[in-house]
Amino acid sequence: MLSLEQTRLDKLLYEFQNSIKIQYSGQLNVKNHHNEQWNFYYHLGQIVWATGGNHPRRRLYRYITQNCPQIAINKLLLDVEDTVSDYWDYRLLEILYTKYQATLPQINSIVRGTISEVIFDVAQNLNRHPLSYERHQEIILKAPTDFTNSNIVIQQVQESWNIWSKPGLATFSPHLAPIIRKPEELRQMVSPTVYKNFANLMNGKYTLWDLAVKMNQSLLSIIRSLLPYIRQGIMELIVVPDLTLPTTELKNSYNFTPLKKLTTPLVACVDDSPQVSQLLEGILIPNNFRFINIQQPLQALPILIQNKPDLIFLDLIMPGVNGYELCAQLRRTSVLSNTPVIILTGSDGLFDKVRSKVFGATDFLTKPIEVDKVLEKVREYLPHAQGTCN
């Protein structure tokens, strides 16, 4: 391992070990400079839960399938207001435990596997990006599980990372999926039985993590067995999306009264800053637009679904909610899948814009808010609006 990577690893281990030493309770956020984030939840120095990264839904579904074969995972449902929190997957575990009779050993196994994988995911980023760390003590999860011994988890992941990096595999992401590119060449190299297994599994649908579970093998053995085919161009590792998250319909008892459907266009703003919301309201209302101000981002999705705004301004960075994930949730909701979503961001960086586009954003508006820029966006995406936009 390069000295720079070792320095970053030492810093990562220090953050974990210090959390144990001070018996920390709260959230530890780890983020790279591309705004990819992982969240660790502590209670008295022990890791209760971990989430974030590339494929949080795929990861959780994989561990539920592996540890709870009696549960039909496609029938699991979350309330929509739970799906935009940073710890939605923890809420799903609670549902497994309280409503679907998952046993405590099953839940514990899911928790241990998830934490190990998330730490491994963070460690693998060490050779690519510097990491930053933030603590938030206001978020404390009470797990229905036994606490995970943080020292053991850290030791296991460090050992796994050392094994993974030594053969020069550090640049291979376990979140990529193998796909056969030269089937005829592969058919000549392996037996018909092996080829059939390859064709069924190496189809671009399953990541290396997925395959390790499906084939009951270690991640290292999977990538080692595929490496010769990848280097010859017979197979390729490709990027795949995360899975979708099934949600319940909105409850009729939800305590927010929808605005009446009028002919004047409705604009919504999801931003925890009251100053930003007041600025937008002061711009839009005088120009004959209706306006919804949503400062509690965890309630944003059900409110938006009920009111079906014509355009949404969405802040990227909010407490307890990932703006990227909320945008993706909007796109997976049929009534909002085509609604223009304009990201409010304090950064003019290209990566943020590219990443937001991947998650379904329509456009961007850089803070601070300016009247002309707001009205320009409204004119562009609501060209037939009855607002005056003077």
CSV table of C-alpha atoms in Angstrom, one decimal:
chain,number,residue,atom,x,y,z
A,1,MET,CA,0.0,0.0,0.0
A,2,LEU,CA,1.3,3.4,-0.9
A,3,SER,CA,2.3,5.7,2.0
A,4,LEU,CA,-0.5,8.1,1.1
A,5,GLU,CA,-3.1,5.3,1.3
A,6,GLN,CA,-1.6,4.1,4.6
A,7,THR,CA,-1.9,7.6,6.0
A,8,ARG,CA,-5.5,7.8,5.0
A,9,LEU,CA,-6.2,4.3,6.4
A,10,ASP,CA,-4.5,5.4,9.7
A,11,LYS,CA,-6.8,8.4,9.8
A,12,LEU,CA,-9.9,6.3,9.2
A,13,LEU,CA,-8.9,3.8,11.9
A,14,TYR,CA,-8.2,6.7,14.3
A,15,GLU,CA,-11.8,8.0,13.8
A,16,PHE,CA,-13.2,4.5,14.5
A,17,GLN,CA,-10.9,3.9,17.5
A,18,ASN,CA,-11.5,7.3,19.0
A,19,SER,CA,-15.2,6.7,18.8
A,20,ILE,CA,-14.7,3.6,21.0
A,21,LYS,CA,-12.3,5.4,23.3
A,22,ILE,CA,-14.7,8.3,24.1
A,23,GLN,CA,-17.8,6.0,24.1
A,24,TYR,CA,-19.3,8.1,21.4
A,25,SER,CA,-23.1,8.2,20.8
A,26,GLY,CA,-24.3,9.7,17.5
A,27,GLN,CA,-23.6,9.7,13.8
A,28,LEU,CA,-20.1,9.7,12.2
A,29,ASN,CA,-20.3,10.8,8.6
A,30,VAL,CA,-17.5,9.9,6.2
A,31,LYS,CA,-17.4,11.7,2.9
A,32,ASN,CA,-15.1,11.9,-0.1
A,33,HIS,CA,-14.6,15.1,-2.2
A,34,HIS,CA,-17.2,13.8,-4.7
A,35,ASN,CA,-19.8,14.0,-2.0
A,36,GLU,CA,-20.2,10.2,-1.7
A,37,GLN,CA,-21.1,9.6,1.9
A,38,TRP,CA,-21.2,6.8,4.4
A,39,ASN,CA,-22.9,7.1,7.8
A,40,PHE,CA,-22.0,5.1,11.0
A,41,TYR,CA,-24.3,5.2,14.0
A,42,TYR,CA,-22.8,4.7,17.5
A,43,HIS,CA,-24.1,4.0,20.9
A,44,LEU,CA,-21.6,4.3,23.7
A,45,GLY,CA,-18.7,3.6,21.4
A,46,GLN,CA,-20.2,0.6,19.6
A,47,ILE,CA,-21.4,0.6,16.0
A,48,VAL,CA,-25.2,0.1,15.9
A,49,TRP,CA,-25.7,0.6,12.1
A,50,ALA,CA,-23.9,1.8,8.9
A,51,THR,CA,-25.3,2.9,5.6
A,52,GLY,CA,-24.5,4.9,2.5
A,53,GLY,CA,-22.3,4.4,-0.5
A,54,ASN,CA,-23.1,3.2,-4.0
A,55,HIS,CA,-25.8,0.5,-3.6
A,56,PRO,CA,-27.4,0.7,-0.2
A,57,ARG,CA,-30.7,-0.9,-1.3
A,58,ARG,CA,-28.9,-3.7,-3.2
A,59,ARG,CA,-26.7,-4.3,-0.2
A,60,LEU,CA,-29.6,-4.5,2.3
A,61,TYR,CA,-31.7,-6.7,0.0
A,62,ARG,CA,-28.7,-9.0,-0.5
A,63,TYR,CA,-28.3,-9.5,3.3
A,64,ILE,CA,-32.0,-9.9,3.9
A,65,THR,CA,-32.2,-12.6,1.2
A,66,GLN,CA,-29.2,-14.4,2.6
A,67,ASN,CA,-30.2,-14.3,6.3
A,68,CYS,CA,-34.0,-14.3,6.1
A,69,PRO,CA,-35.1,-16.8,3.4
A,70,GLN,CA,-38.5,-17.0,4.9
A,71,ILE,CA,-39.3,-13.3,4.1
A,72,ALA,CA,-40.6,-12.3,0.6
A,73,ILE,CA,-38.4,-9.3,0.2
A,74,ASN,CA,-40.4,-7.8,-2.7
A,75,LYS,CA,-43.4,-7.5,-0.4
A,76,LEU,CA,-41.6,-5.3,2.2
A,77,LEU,CA,-42.9,-1.8,2.2
A,78,LEU,CA,-41.7,1.4,3.8
A,79,ASP,CA,-43.8,4.5,4.4
A,80,VAL,CA,-42.7,7.2,2.0
A,81,GLU,CA,-41.7,9.6,4.7
A,82,ASP,CA,-39.2,7.0,6.0
A,83,THR,CA,-37.5,6.5,2.6
A,84,VAL,CA,-35.7,9.8,2.5
A,85,SER,CA,-33.9,9.6,5.8
A,86,ASP,CA,-30.2,8.6,5.9
A,87,TYR,CA,-31.2,5.6,7.9
A,88,TRP,CA,-34.2,4.3,5.9
A,89,ASP,CA,-32.6,0.9,5.8
A,90,TYR,CA,-32.5,0.8,9.6
A,91,ARG,CA,-36.2,1.4,9.7
A,92,LEU,CA,-36.7,-1.5,7.3
A,93,LEU,CA,-34.8,-3.7,9.8
A,94,GLU,CA,-37.1,-2.6,12.5
A,95,ILE,CA,-40.1,-3.6,10.4
A,96,LEU,CA,-38.5,-7.0,9.8
A,97,TYR,CA,-38.1,-7.5,13.5
A,98,THR,CA,-41.5,-6.2,14.7
A,99,LYS,CA,-43.8,-7.2,11.8
A,100,TYR,CA,-42.2,-10.0,9.9
A,101,GLN,CA,-40.9,-12.2,12.8
A,102,ALA,CA,-37.3,-12.0,11.8
A,103,THR,CA,-35.3,-13.4,14.6
A,104,LEU,CA,-32.7,-11.5,16.6
A,105,PRO,CA,-29.8,-13.7,15.3
A,106,GLN,CA,-31.0,-13.0,11.8
A,107,ILE,CA,-31.1,-9.2,12.4
A,108,ASN,CA,-27.7,-9.4,14.1
A,109,SER,CA,-26.2,-11.2,11.1
A,110,ILE,CA,-27.6,-8.5,8.7
A,111,VAL,CA,-26.2,-5.8,10.9
A,112,ARG,CA,-22.7,-7.3,11.1
A,113,GLY,CA,-22.5,-8.0,7.4
A,114,THR,CA,-23.7,-4.5,6.5
A,115,ILE,CA,-21.3,-2.8,8.8
A,116,SER,CA,-18.4,-4.8,7.5
A,117,GLU,CA,-19.3,-4.1,3.9
A,118,VAL,CA,-19.7,-0.4,4.5
A,119,ILE,CA,-16.3,-0.1,6.2
A,120,PHE,CA,-14.7,-2.1,3.4
A,121,ASP,CA,-16.4,0.3,0.9
A,122,VAL,CA,-14.9,3.3,2.7
A,123,ALA,CA,-11.5,1.6,2.9
A,124,GLN,CA,-11.5,0.9,-0.8
A,125,ASN,CA,-12.0,4.7,-1.4
A,126,LEU,CA,-8.7,5.4,0.3
A,127,ASN,CA,-6.7,4.7,-2.8
A,128,ARG,CA,-8.8,7.2,-4.8
A,129,HIS,CA,-9.9,10.1,-2.7
A,130,PRO,CA,-9.1,11.9,0.6
A,131,LEU,CA,-11.9,11.5,3.2
A,132,SER,CA,-13.5,14.0,5.6
A,133,TYR,CA,-15.2,13.3,8.9
A,134,GLU,CA,-18.1,14.9,10.7
A,135,ARG,CA,-20.0,14.0,13.9
A,136,HIS,CA,-23.7,14.6,14.7
A,137,GLN,CA,-24.7,13.7,18.2
A,138,GLU,CA,-28.4,14.6,17.6
A,139,ILE,CA,-29.0,11.3,15.7
A,140,ILE,CA,-28.9,8.2,18.0
A,141,LEU,CA,-30.4,5.0,16.9
A,142,LYS,CA,-31.7,2.4,19.4
A,143,ALA,CA,-31.0,-0.9,17.8
A,144,PRO,CA,-33.2,-4.0,18.3
A,145,THR,CA,-29.9,-5.9,18.1
A,146,ASP,CA,-27.0,-6.7,20.2
A,147,PHE,CA,-24.2,-4.1,19.8
A,148,THR,CA,-21.5,-4.9,17.3
A,149,ASN,CA,-18.0,-5.1,18.8
A,150,SER,CA,-16.4,-2.2,16.9
A,151,ASN,CA,-12.8,-3.4,17.5
A,152,ILE,CA,-13.5,-6.8,16.0
A,153,VAL,CA,-15.3,-5.3,13.0
A,154,ILE,CA,-12.4,-2.9,12.3
A,155,GLN,CA,-9.8,-5.7,12.7
A,156,GLN,CA,-11.7,-8.0,10.3
A,157,VAL,CA,-12.1,-5.3,7.6
A,158,GLN,CA,-8.5,-4.2,7.9
A,159,GLU,CA,-7.4,-7.8,7.3
A,160,SER,CA,-9.8,-8.2,4.4
A,161,TRP,CA,-8.6,-4.9,2.9
A,162,ASN,CA,-5.0,-6.0,3.2
A,163,ILE,CA,-5.8,-9.3,1.4
A,164,TRP,CA,-7.7,-7.5,-1.3
A,165,SER,CA,-5.1,-4.8,-2.0
A,166,LYS,CA,-2.0,-7.1,-2.2
A,167,PRO,CA,-2.9,-8.9,-5.5
A,168,GLY,CA,-3.5,-5.5,-7.1
A,169,LEU,CA,-7.2,-5.6,-7.0
A,170,ALA,CA,-7.7,-2.3,-5.3
A,171,THR,CA,-8.9,-0.6,-8.5
A,172,PHE,CA,-11.7,-3.2,-9.0
A,173,SER,CA,-14.9,-2.0,-7.4
A,174,PRO,CA,-17.1,-4.8,-5.9
A,175,HIS,CA,-20.1,-2.7,-7.0
A,176,LEU,CA,-19.4,-3.4,-10.7
A,177,ALA,CA,-21.2,-6.2,-12.5
A,178,PRO,CA,-19.4,-8.7,-14.9
A,179,ILE,CA,-20.9,-9.2,-18.3
A,180,ILE,CA,-19.7,-11.6,-21.1
A,181,ARG,CA,-18.5,-9.6,-24.1
A,182,LYS,CA,-17.1,-12.5,-26.2
A,183,PRO,CA,-19.3,-15.5,-25.7
A,184,GLU,CA,-17.9,-17.7,-28.5
A,185,GLU,CA,-14.3,-17.3,-27.2
A,186,LEU,CA,-15.5,-18.1,-23.7
A,187,ARG,CA,-17.4,-21.2,-24.9
A,188,GLN,CA,-14.2,-22.6,-26.3
A,189,MET,CA,-12.3,-22.1,-23.1
A,190,VAL,CA,-14.7,-23.7,-20.6
A,191,SER,CA,-16.9,-26.7,-20.3
A,192,PRO,CA,-20.6,-26.5,-21.3
A,193,THR,CA,-21.6,-26.6,-17.6
A,194,VAL,CA,-19.3,-23.8,-16.6
A,195,TYR,CA,-20.4,-21.7,-19.6
A,196,LYS,CA,-24.0,-22.2,-18.7
A,197,ASN,CA,-23.3,-21.0,-15.1
A,198,PHE,CA,-21.4,-18.0,-16.5
A,199,ALA,CA,-24.1,-17.1,-18.9
A,200,ASN,CA,-26.7,-17.2,-16.1
A,201,LEU,CA,-24.7,-15.2,-13.6
A,202,MET,CA,-22.3,-13.0,-15.6
A,203,ASN,CA,-25.1,-11.1,-17.4
A,204,GLY,CA,-24.5,-7.5,-16.2
A,205,LYS,CA,-27.2,-7.7,-13.5
A,206,TYR,CA,-25.3,-8.9,-10.5
A,207,THR,CA,-22.4,-7.1,-8.8
A,208,LEU,CA,-19.4,-8.8,-7.5
A,209,TRP,CA,-20.9,-8.5,-4.0
A,210,ASP,CA,-24.1,-10.1,-5.3
A,211,LEU,CA,-22.2,-13.0,-6.9
A,212,ALA,CA,-20.2,-13.7,-3.7
A,213,VAL,CA,-23.5,-14.3,-1.9
A,214,LYS,CA,-25.2,-16.2,-4.7
A,215,MET,CA,-22.2,-18.5,-5.2
A,216,ASN,CA,-21.4,-18.7,-1.5
A,217,GLN,CA,-17.8,-17.7,-2.1
A,218,SER,CA,-15.6,-14.9,-0.8
A,219,LEU,CA,-15.4,-11.7,-2.8
A,220,LEU,CA,-11.7,-12.3,-3.3
A,221,SER,CA,-12.2,-15.7,-4.8
A,222,ILE,CA,-14.9,-14.4,-7.2
A,223,ILE,CA,-12.7,-11.6,-8.6
A,224,ARG,CA,-9.7,-13.9,-8.8
A,225,SER,CA,-11.6,-16.5,-10.9
A,226,LEU,CA,-12.9,-13.8,-13.3
A,227,LEU,CA,-9.8,-11.7,-13.6
A,228,PRO,CA,-8.2,-13.7,-16.5
A,229,TYR,CA,-11.4,-13.3,-18.5
A,230,ILE,CA,-11.6,-9.6,-17.7
A,231,ARG,CA,-8.0,-9.0,-18.7
A,232,GLN,CA,-8.5,-10.8,-22.0
A,233,GLY,CA,-11.6,-8.7,-22.8
A,234,ILE,CA,-13.9,-11.7,-22.7
A,235,MET,CA,-15.7,-10.2,-19.8
A,236,GLU,CA,-16.2,-6.6,-18.7
A,237,LEU,CA,-17.1,-5.0,-15.4
A,238,ILE,CA,-19.9,-2.5,-15.9
A,239,VAL,CA,-21.7,0.0,-13.7
A,240,VAL,CA,-25.2,-1.0,-12.6
A,241,PRO,CA,-27.9,1.1,-10.8
A,242,ASP,CA,-29.1,0.5,-7.3
A,243,LEU,CA,-32.4,-1.4,-6.8
A,244,THR,CA,-35.7,0.4,-6.3
A,245,LEU,CA,-37.3,0.8,-2.9
A,246,PRO,CA,-41.0,-0.3,-2.6
A,247,THR,CA,-43.1,2.1,-0.6
A,248,THR,CA,-46.6,2.2,0.8
A,249,GLU,CA,-49.3,4.5,-0.5
A,250,LEU,CA,-49.7,7.7,1.4
A,251,LYS,CA,-51.9,7.3,4.5
A,252,ASN,CA,-55.2,9.3,4.4
A,253,SER,CA,-54.5,10.4,8.0
A,254,TYR,CA,-51.4,12.3,7.0
A,255,ASN,CA,-51.7,15.6,8.8
A,256,PHE,CA,-50.9,17.9,5.8
A,257,THR,CA,-53.8,19.5,3.9
A,258,PRO,CA,-53.2,19.5,0.2
A,259,LEU,CA,-53.5,22.8,-1.6
A,260,LYS,CA,-56.5,22.9,-4.0
A,261,LYS,CA,-55.7,22.3,-7.6
A,262,LEU,CA,-55.8,25.7,-9.3
A,263,THR,CA,-54.9,26.9,-12.7
A,264,THR,CA,-52.0,29.0,-11.5
A,265,PRO,CA,-48.8,26.9,-11.4
A,266,LEU,CA,-47.5,25.5,-8.0
A,267,VAL,CA,-43.9,25.8,-7.1
A,268,ALA,CA,-42.4,23.8,-4.2
A,269,CYS,CA,-39.2,24.5,-2.3
A,270,VAL,CA,-37.5,21.8,-0.2
A,271,ASP,CA,-34.8,23.6,1.8
A,272,ASP,CA,-34.2,23.6,5.6
A,273,SER,CA,-33.1,27.2,5.4
A,274,PRO,CA,-35.9,29.6,6.2
A,275,GLN,CA,-34.0,32.4,4.5
A,276,VAL,CA,-33.9,30.6,1.1
A,277,SER,CA,-37.6,29.7,1.3
A,278,GLN,CA,-38.6,33.3,2.2
A,279,LEU,CA,-36.5,34.6,-0.7
A,280,LEU,CA,-38.2,32.3,-3.2
A,281,GLU,CA,-41.6,33.0,-1.8
A,282,GLY,CA,-41.0,36.7,-2.1
A,283,ILE,CA,-40.0,36.2,-5.7
A,284,LEU,CA,-42.8,33.8,-6.8
A,285,ILE,CA,-45.9,35.0,-5.0
A,286,PRO,CA,-45.8,38.5,-6.5
A,287,ASN,CA,-45.5,36.9,-9.9
A,288,ASN,CA,-48.8,35.0,-9.5
A,289,PHE,CA,-47.3,31.6,-8.6
A,290,ARG,CA,-48.5,29.4,-5.7
A,291,PHE,CA,-45.8,28.3,-3.4
A,292,ILE,CA,-45.2,25.5,-0.9
A,293,ASN,CA,-42.4,25.9,1.6
A,294,ILE,CA,-41.1,22.6,3.0
A,295,GLN,CA,-38.4,23.1,5.7
A,296,GLN,CA,-38.7,19.6,7.2
A,297,PRO,CA,-37.1,17.4,4.5
A,298,LEU,CA,-38.2,14.1,6.0
A,299,GLN,CA,-41.8,15.2,5.3
A,300,ALA,CA,-41.0,16.4,1.8
A,301,LEU,CA,-41.9,13.3,-0.3
A,302,PRO,CA,-45.5,12.8,1.0
A,303,ILE,CA,-46.2,16.5,0.8
A,304,LEU,CA,-45.0,16.7,-2.8
A,305,ILE,CA,-46.9,13.6,-3.8
A,306,GLN,CA,-50.1,15.0,-2.4
A,307,ASN,CA,-49.8,18.4,-3.9
A,308,LYS,CA,-48.1,17.5,-7.2
A,309,PRO,CA,-46.3,20.8,-7.8
A,310,ASP,CA,-45.4,21.9,-11.3
A,311,LEU,CA,-41.8,22.7,-10.4
A,312,ILE,CA,-39.6,21.8,-7.5
A,313,PHE,CA,-36.6,23.6,-6.0
A,314,LEU,CA,-34.5,21.1,-4.0
A,315,ASP,CA,-31.6,21.8,-1.7
A,316,LEU,CA,-28.7,19.4,-2.1
A,317,ILE,CA,-27.4,19.4,1.5
A,318,MET,CA,-29.9,19.0,4.3
A,319,PRO,CA,-29.7,17.5,7.8
A,320,GLY,CA,-30.8,13.9,7.9
A,321,VAL,CA,-31.7,13.7,4.2
A,322,ASN,CA,-29.5,13.1,1.1
A,323,GLY,CA,-30.6,15.5,-1.6
A,324,TYR,CA,-29.5,13.1,-4.3
A,325,GLU,CA,-31.6,10.3,-2.8
A,326,LEU,CA,-34.6,12.5,-2.4
A,327,CYS,CA,-34.3,13.5,-6.1
A,328,ALA,CA,-34.1,9.8,-7.1
A,329,GLN,CA,-37.2,9.0,-5.0
A,330,LEU,CA,-39.1,11.7,-6.8
A,331,ARG,CA,-38.1,10.1,-10.1
A,332,ARG,CA,-39.3,6.7,-8.9
A,333,THR,CA,-42.7,8.2,-8.0
A,334,SER,CA,-45.1,8.1,-11.0
A,335,VAL,CA,-46.8,11.5,-10.2
A,336,LEU,CA,-43.5,13.3,-10.0
A,337,SER,CA,-41.3,11.4,-12.4
A,338,ASN,CA,-41.5,14.2,-15.0
A,339,THR,CA,-41.7,17.2,-12.8
A,340,PRO,CA,-38.8,19.6,-13.3
A,341,VAL,CA,-36.5,19.5,-10.3
A,342,ILE,CA,-34.0,22.3,-9.9
A,343,ILE,CA,-31.2,21.6,-7.5
A,344,LEU,CA,-30.2,24.5,-5.2
A,345,THR,CA,-26.5,24.2,-4.5
A,346,GLY,CA,-23.8,26.4,-3.0
A,347,SER,CA,-21.2,24.7,-5.3
A,348,ASP,CA,-20.7,25.3,-9.0
A,349,GLY,CA,-18.6,22.1,-9.3
A,350,LEU,CA,-19.0,19.9,-12.4
A,351,PHE,CA,-19.1,16.7,-10.4
A,352,ASP,CA,-22.1,17.8,-8.3
A,353,LYS,CA,-24.0,18.6,-11.5
A,354,VAL,CA,-23.1,15.4,-13.2
A,355,ARG,CA,-24.0,13.4,-10.1
A,356,SER,CA,-27.3,15.2,-9.7
A,357,LYS,CA,-28.2,14.5,-13.3
A,358,VAL,CA,-27.6,10.8,-12.7
A,359,PHE,CA,-30.1,11.0,-9.9
A,360,GLY,CA,-32.7,12.7,-12.0
A,361,ALA,CA,-32.2,16.5,-11.6
A,362,THR,CA,-33.4,18.7,-14.4
A,363,ASP,CA,-31.3,21.8,-13.8
A,364,PHE,CA,-29.3,23.8,-11.2
A,365,LEU,CA,-29.5,27.1,-9.4
A,366,THR,CA,-26.4,28.3,-7.6
A,367,LYS,CA,-26.8,30.1,-4.3
A,368,PRO,CA,-27.1,32.9,-3.4
A,369,ILE,CA,-30.6,33.2,-4.7
A,370,GLU,CA,-31.1,36.0,-7.3
A,371,VAL,CA,-34.5,37.2,-8.6
A,372,ASP,CA,-33.6,37.2,-12.3
A,373,LYS,CA,-32.1,33.7,-12.2
A,374,VAL,CA,-35.1,32.3,-10.4
A,375,LEU,CA,-37.5,33.7,-12.9
A,376,GLU,CA,-35.4,32.6,-15.8
A,377,LYS,CA,-35.6,29.0,-14.6
A,378,VAL,CA,-39.4,29.3,-14.0
A,379,ARG,CA,-39.9,30.7,-17.5
A,380,GLU,CA,-37.8,27.9,-19.0
A,381,TYR,CA,-39.5,25.0,-17.4
A,382,LEU,CA,-43.0,26.4,-17.1
A,383,PRO,CA,-43.3,28.2,-20.5
A,384,HIS,CA,-47.2,28.0,-20.4
A,385,ALA,CA,-47.5,29.2,-16.8
A,386,GLN,CA,-50.1,31.9,-16.0
A,387,GLY,CA,-47.6,33.6,-13.6
A,388,THR,CA,-46.6,37.0,-14.8
A,389,CYS,CA,-42.8,36.5,-14.5
A,390,ASN,CA,-42.3,40.2,-14.9
